[in-house]
Amino acid sequence: MGAVFVALWAAAIIVGRKGEAARAALVAQAGVKA
């Protein structure tokens, strides 16, 4: 059970980082267009 929790926690961090990177890219594109 603990291993599953750790796996989900790690996945959440990875997805969160990808989300932040995508958000930063969108903000950068919006800044360039503006």
PDB file of C-alpha atoms in Angstrom:
ATOM      1  CA  MET A   1       0.000   0.000   0.000  1.00  0.00           C
ATOM      2  CA  GLY A   2       2.840   2.368   0.849  1.00  0.00           C
ATOM      3  CA  ALA A   3       4.549   1.691  -2.484  1.00  0.00           C
ATOM      4  CA  VAL A   4       1.352   2.565  -4.357  1.00  0.00           C
ATOM      5  CA  PHE A   5       1.036   5.814  -2.412  1.00  0.00           C
ATOM      6  CA  VAL A   6       4.642   6.748  -3.205  1.00  0.00           C
ATOM      7  CA  ALA A   7       4.108   5.934  -6.894  1.00  0.00           C
ATOM      8  CA  LEU A   8       0.999   8.134  -7.060  1.00  0.00           C
ATOM      9  CA  TRP A   9       2.817  10.917  -5.188  1.00  0.00           C
ATOM     10  CA  ALA A  10       5.742  10.769  -7.629  1.00  0.00           C
ATOM     11  CA  ALA A  11       3.355  10.772 -10.607  1.00  0.00           C
ATOM     12  CA  ALA A  12       1.560  13.821  -9.193  1.00  0.00           C
ATOM     13  CA  ILE A  13       4.877  15.684  -8.908  1.00  0.00           C
ATOM     14  CA  ILE A  14       5.869  14.773 -12.470  1.00  0.00           C
ATOM     15  CA  VAL A  15       2.481  15.836 -13.845  1.00  0.00           C
ATOM     16  CA  GLY A  16       2.648  19.014 -11.774  1.00  0.00           C
ATOM     17  CA  ARG A  17       6.051  19.897 -13.190  1.00  0.00           C
ATOM     18  CA  LYS A  18       4.851  19.241 -16.741  1.00  0.00           C
ATOM     19  CA  GLY A  19       1.812  21.408 -16.026  1.00  0.00           C
ATOM     20  CA  GLU A  20       3.994  24.250 -14.776  1.00  0.00           C
ATOM     21  CA  ALA A  21       6.236  23.963 -17.842  1.00  0.00           C
ATOM     22  CA  ALA A  22       3.230  24.023 -20.182  1.00  0.00           C
ATOM     23  CA  ARG A  23       1.766  26.988 -18.309  1.00  0.00           C
ATOM     24  CA  ALA A  24       5.078  28.864 -18.550  1.00  0.00           C
ATOM     25  CA  ALA A  25       5.225  28.132 -22.290  1.00  0.00           C
ATOM     26  CA  LEU A  26       1.683  29.447 -22.782  1.00  0.00           C
ATOM     27  CA  VAL A  27       2.492  32.574 -20.787  1.00  0.00           C
ATOM     28  CA  ALA A  28       5.645  33.096 -22.861  1.00  0.00           C
ATOM     29  CA  GLN A  29       3.687  32.691 -26.112  1.00  0.00           C
ATOM     30  CA  ALA A  30       1.025  35.107 -24.874  1.00  0.00           C
ATOM     31  CA  GLY A  31       3.762  37.593 -23.970  1.00  0.00           C
ATOM     32  CA  VAL A  32       5.332  37.313 -27.431  1.00  0.00           C
ATOM     33  CA  LYS A  33       1.968  37.741 -29.181  1.00  0.00           C
ATOM     34  CA  ALA A  34       1.122  40.707 -26.936  1.00  0.00           C
TER      35      ALA A  34
END
